[in-house]
């Protein structure tokens, strides 16, 4: 959509600018509202270009430049103070073609074009970025528009010369000229910026002449065909200063290219958090331009990492064992198989290791209290009991020096 544009050209210089594209200007009106700006917004005054006809023959067709208020005011508006120009500064071509009540009264007889140096559009994202779109040759662009002339009653004026018995107050009226810009779907090369854009009419083209033809007083297909996407590569666009977002901002710098600063990254620098020893373990592959980082295998694996390993059959076959004194094969002490999955059932149930793990099963009493291991009967006799030493007699002997 078009909500801001630039036209820093004085009324005296406008005819020359129009002449660059072979457009004549017969009359310039309401110049008291002229306010050339680089940042024109709704409710402000700017020039529009249109034709009128007063009789047969081309000599009776006159071209006009008139300064009007941006934001079309419908003729039925009663209170100008309550009217919001921001609701009518753009007219969708779909609504114009359908003949909605708002546009049906102006599309047939009050068509115009709006001269601009370029317009602004904001690229949506985390932060909105403004862009400026203009012609490559820096000539004026002409946007399809419609205008309205609305009559408003002013406060009553007191007539001191009126005779007695007559109403000494008489009504005063004022006329407000306003306009809107027609928008439509953006062409393919502009959709990345916004899905819609103003309808641009090329001076001298069939669409330009048909749209401004004052003799056409009824809406028809030829007028509807004028509102097409601007499929051309004659436009350029580039980012501009975000100050343009404030309607009070003004200056040529708003239309100049602006270098967009890169946004700060939210990523955490992992290398800065590592110890000097671990930093040495990370080396860049110089042959690949430093794109891939190689991690040395010297980094120790934590127990929590080993516990997540899936011990499948292929991995079990690689576990080395050693033979115990009694002839049984047991896993080596440094085998990672000692870390295995456990299943938690209930508070009173025993905690056992997975049967697929080569480690031994063990049980924990339900009361979780430390208890001494009871010797099984087959363990009896392996170690001498203390009672055996009670019957041993110790004889006293005499040393060579006579001491016992």
PDB file of C-alpha atoms in Angstrom, residues 14-145:
ATOM      1  CA  UNK A  14       5.999  21.602 -11.840  1.00  0.00           C
ATOM      2  CA  UNK A  15       5.212  22.546 -15.486  1.00  0.00           C
ATOM      3  CA  UNK A  16       8.840  21.926 -16.434  1.00  0.00           C
ATOM      4  CA  UNK A  17       8.806  18.549 -14.676  1.00  0.00           C
ATOM      5  CA  UNK A  18       5.627  17.611 -16.549  1.00  0.00           C
ATOM      6  CA  UNK A  19       7.189  18.760 -19.814  1.00  0.00           C
ATOM      7  CA  UNK A  20       9.943  16.129 -19.448  1.00  0.00           C
ATOM      8  CA  UNK A  21       7.280  13.542 -20.357  1.00  0.00           C
ATOM      9  CA  UNK A  22       5.471  15.803 -22.861  1.00  0.00           C
ATOM     10  CA  UNK A  23       2.566  16.704 -20.594  1.00  0.00           C
ATOM     11  CA  UNK A  24       1.073  20.183 -20.834  1.00  0.00           C
ATOM     12  CA  UNK A  25      -0.291  22.222 -17.951  1.00  0.00           C
ATOM     13  CA  UNK A  26      -2.947  24.863 -18.653  1.00  0.00           C
ATOM     14  CA  UNK A  27      -3.736  25.943 -15.119  1.00  0.00           C
ATOM     15  CA  UNK A  28      -2.379  25.575 -11.553  1.00  0.00           C
ATOM     16  CA  UNK A  29      -4.888  26.071  -8.706  1.00  0.00           C
ATOM     17  CA  UNK A  30      -4.951  26.291  -4.916  1.00  0.00           C
ATOM     18  CA  UNK A  31      -1.227  26.959  -4.655  1.00  0.00           C
ATOM     19  CA  UNK A  32      -1.793  28.500  -1.217  1.00  0.00           C
ATOM     20  CA  UNK A  33      -1.791  24.913   0.057  1.00  0.00           C
ATOM     21  CA  UNK A  34       1.473  24.075  -1.703  1.00  0.00           C
ATOM     22  CA  UNK A  35       3.970  22.512   0.675  1.00  0.00           C
ATOM     23  CA  UNK A  36       6.722  20.628  -1.222  1.00  0.00           C
ATOM     24  CA  UNK A  37       7.982  17.808   0.969  1.00  0.00           C
ATOM     25  CA  UNK A  38      10.130  14.667   0.941  1.00  0.00           C
ATOM     26  CA  UNK A  39       7.711  12.997   3.363  1.00  0.00           C
ATOM     27  CA  UNK A  40       4.067  13.547   2.363  1.00  0.00           C
ATOM     28  CA  UNK A  41       1.447  11.725   4.415  1.00  0.00           C
ATOM     29  CA  UNK A  42      -2.364  11.466   4.583  1.00  0.00           C
ATOM     30  CA  UNK A  43      -4.323  14.641   5.445  1.00  0.00           C
ATOM     31  CA  UNK A  44      -1.594  16.797   3.860  1.00  0.00           C
ATOM     32  CA  UNK A  45      -1.939  18.792   0.627  1.00  0.00           C
ATOM     33  CA  UNK A  46      -0.231  17.749  -2.613  1.00  0.00           C
ATOM     34  CA  UNK A  47      -0.864  18.332  -6.358  1.00  0.00           C
ATOM     35  CA  UNK A  48      -3.014  16.127  -8.622  1.00  0.00           C
ATOM     36  CA  UNK A  49      -3.320  16.256 -12.420  1.00  0.00           C
ATOM     37  CA  UNK A  50      -6.666  15.963 -14.268  1.00  0.00           C
ATOM     38  CA  UNK A  51      -8.620  17.195 -17.337  1.00  0.00           C
ATOM     39  CA  UNK A  52     -11.898  19.039 -17.818  1.00  0.00           C
ATOM     40  CA  UNK A  53     -13.978  19.557 -20.964  1.00  0.00           C
ATOM     41  CA  UNK A  54     -16.254  22.502 -21.796  1.00  0.00           C
ATOM     42  CA  UNK A  55     -17.384  21.683 -25.327  1.00  0.00           C
ATOM     43  CA  UNK A  56     -16.689  19.794 -28.528  1.00  0.00           C
ATOM     44  CA  UNK A  57     -13.200  19.712 -29.940  1.00  0.00           C
ATOM     45  CA  UNK A  58      -9.792  19.189 -28.380  1.00  0.00           C
ATOM     46  CA  UNK A  59      -9.408  22.917 -27.802  1.00  0.00           C
ATOM     47  CA  UNK A  60     -12.057  22.754 -25.080  1.00  0.00           C
ATOM     48  CA  UNK A  61     -10.111  20.183 -23.054  1.00  0.00           C
ATOM     49  CA  UNK A  62      -8.050  21.815 -20.325  1.00  0.00           C
ATOM     50  CA  UNK A  63      -5.365  20.283 -18.111  1.00  0.00           C
ATOM     51  CA  UNK A  64      -5.187  21.261 -14.453  1.00  0.00           C
ATOM     52  CA  UNK A  65      -2.832  20.924 -11.532  1.00  0.00           C
ATOM     53  CA  UNK A  66      -4.677  21.456  -8.264  1.00  0.00           C
ATOM     54  CA  UNK A  67      -3.419  21.049  -4.684  1.00  0.00           C
ATOM     55  CA  UNK A  68      -5.789  18.758  -2.805  1.00  0.00           C
ATOM     56  CA  UNK A  69      -5.971  17.026   0.559  1.00  0.00           C
ATOM     57  CA  UNK A  70      -4.772  13.400   0.610  1.00  0.00           C
ATOM     58  CA  UNK A  71      -7.613  11.182   1.846  1.00  0.00           C
ATOM     59  CA  UNK A  72     -10.805  11.321  -0.217  1.00  0.00           C
ATOM     60  CA  UNK A  73     -13.754  12.939   1.592  1.00  0.00           C
ATOM     61  CA  UNK A  74     -17.121  11.504   0.403  1.00  0.00           C
ATOM     62  CA  UNK A  75     -19.740  14.044  -0.616  1.00  0.00           C
ATOM     63  CA  UNK A  76     -22.126  12.884   2.140  1.00  0.00           C
ATOM     64  CA  UNK A  77     -19.689  13.837   4.919  1.00  0.00           C
ATOM     65  CA  UNK A  78     -21.309  16.361   7.292  1.00  0.00           C
ATOM     66  CA  UNK A  79     -18.648  16.958   9.927  1.00  0.00           C
ATOM     67  CA  UNK A  80     -15.124  17.535   8.669  1.00  0.00           C
ATOM     68  CA  UNK A  81     -13.630  17.354  12.154  1.00  0.00           C
ATOM     69  CA  UNK A  82     -14.801  13.772  12.702  1.00  0.00           C
ATOM     70  CA  UNK A  83     -13.652  12.572   9.293  1.00  0.00           C
ATOM     71  CA  UNK A  84     -10.546  10.354   9.266  1.00  0.00           C
ATOM     72  CA  UNK A  85      -8.448  10.775   6.123  1.00  0.00           C
ATOM     73  CA  UNK A  86      -6.424   7.648   7.008  1.00  0.00           C
ATOM     74  CA  UNK A  87      -9.386   5.458   6.047  1.00  0.00           C
ATOM     75  CA  UNK A  88      -9.601   6.644   2.417  1.00  0.00           C
ATOM     76  CA  UNK A  89      -6.074   7.590   1.294  1.00  0.00           C
ATOM     77  CA  UNK A  90      -5.913   4.324  -0.725  1.00  0.00           C
ATOM     78  CA  UNK A  91      -8.580   2.737  -2.926  1.00  0.00           C
ATOM     79  CA  UNK A  92      -8.281  -0.959  -3.799  1.00  0.00           C
ATOM     80  CA  UNK A  93      -8.812  -1.530  -7.509  1.00  0.00           C
ATOM     81  CA  UNK A  94     -10.987  -4.553  -6.648  1.00  0.00           C
ATOM     82  CA  UNK A  95     -13.404  -2.262  -4.790  1.00  0.00           C
ATOM     83  CA  UNK A  96     -13.247   0.320  -7.595  1.00  0.00           C
ATOM     84  CA  UNK A  97     -14.149  -2.297 -10.218  1.00  0.00           C
ATOM     85  CA  UNK A  98     -16.977  -3.672  -8.077  1.00  0.00           C
ATOM     86  CA  UNK A  99     -18.477  -0.184  -7.768  1.00  0.00           C
ATOM     87  CA  UNK A 100     -18.620   0.120  -3.998  1.00  0.00           C
ATOM     88  CA  UNK A 101     -20.648   3.049  -2.674  1.00  0.00           C
ATOM     89  CA  UNK A 102     -17.547   4.956  -1.635  1.00  0.00           C
ATOM     90  CA  UNK A 103     -15.864   4.890  -5.075  1.00  0.00           C
ATOM     91  CA  UNK A 104     -18.841   4.653  -7.444  1.00  0.00           C
ATOM     92  CA  UNK A 105     -19.513   8.392  -7.190  1.00  0.00           C
ATOM     93  CA  UNK A 106     -15.996   9.407  -8.287  1.00  0.00           C
ATOM     94  CA  UNK A 107     -14.719   6.637 -10.585  1.00  0.00           C
ATOM     95  CA  UNK A 108     -16.872   7.773 -13.531  1.00  0.00           C
ATOM     96  CA  UNK A 109     -16.230  11.539 -13.612  1.00  0.00           C
ATOM     97  CA  UNK A 110     -13.442  12.423 -11.161  1.00  0.00           C
ATOM     98  CA  UNK A 111     -10.352  10.499 -12.260  1.00  0.00           C
ATOM     99  CA  UNK A 112      -6.846  11.919 -11.943  1.00  0.00           C
ATOM    100  CA  UNK A 113      -3.172  11.003 -11.642  1.00  0.00           C
ATOM    101  CA  UNK A 114      -0.907  11.879  -8.702  1.00  0.00           C
ATOM    102  CA  UNK A 115       2.639  13.016  -9.586  1.00  0.00           C
ATOM    103  CA  UNK A 116       5.381  11.793  -7.229  1.00  0.00           C
ATOM    104  CA  UNK A 117       9.168  11.537  -7.180  1.00  0.00           C
ATOM    105  CA  UNK A 118       8.912   8.177  -5.432  1.00  0.00           C
ATOM    106  CA  UNK A 119       7.027   6.399  -2.673  1.00  0.00           C
ATOM    107  CA  UNK A 120       7.987   4.566   0.513  1.00  0.00           C
ATOM    108  CA  UNK A 121       7.170   0.989   1.455  1.00  0.00           C
ATOM    109  CA  UNK A 122       8.027  -0.938   4.619  1.00  0.00           C
ATOM    110  CA  UNK A 123       9.432  -4.455   4.548  1.00  0.00           C
ATOM    111  CA  UNK A 124       7.771  -6.453   7.322  1.00  0.00           C
ATOM    112  CA  UNK A 125       9.963  -8.408   9.746  1.00  0.00           C
ATOM    113  CA  UNK A 126      11.302  -8.306  13.285  1.00  0.00           C
ATOM    114  CA  UNK A 127      11.821  -4.600  12.647  1.00  0.00           C
ATOM    115  CA  UNK A 128      10.120  -2.761   9.775  1.00  0.00           C
ATOM    116  CA  UNK A 129      12.592  -1.461   7.197  1.00  0.00           C
ATOM    117  CA  UNK A 130      11.546   1.377   4.857  1.00  0.00           C
ATOM    118  CA  UNK A 131      12.397   1.298   1.143  1.00  0.00           C
ATOM    119  CA  UNK A 132      12.172   4.047  -1.468  1.00  0.00           C
ATOM    120  CA  UNK A 133      10.848   3.206  -4.960  1.00  0.00           C
ATOM    121  CA  UNK A 134      11.362   5.549  -7.898  1.00  0.00           C
ATOM    122  CA  UNK A 135      12.074   5.663 -11.643  1.00  0.00           C
ATOM    123  CA  UNK A 136      15.585   4.859 -12.812  1.00  0.00           C
ATOM    124  CA  UNK A 137      15.690   8.071 -14.884  1.00  0.00           C
ATOM    125  CA  UNK A 138      14.594  10.187 -11.861  1.00  0.00           C
ATOM    126  CA  UNK A 139      11.570  11.561 -13.728  1.00  0.00           C
ATOM    127  CA  UNK A 140       8.199  11.917 -12.060  1.00  0.00           C
ATOM    128  CA  UNK A 141       5.944   8.901 -11.605  1.00  0.00           C
ATOM    129  CA  UNK A 142       2.168   9.184 -12.117  1.00  0.00           C
ATOM    130  CA  UNK A 143      -0.191   7.128  -9.951  1.00  0.00           C
ATOM    131  CA  UNK A 144      -3.834   6.417 -10.814  1.00  0.00           C
ATOM    132  CA  UNK A 145      -6.139   8.352  -8.513  1.00  0.00           C
TER     133      UNK A 145
END
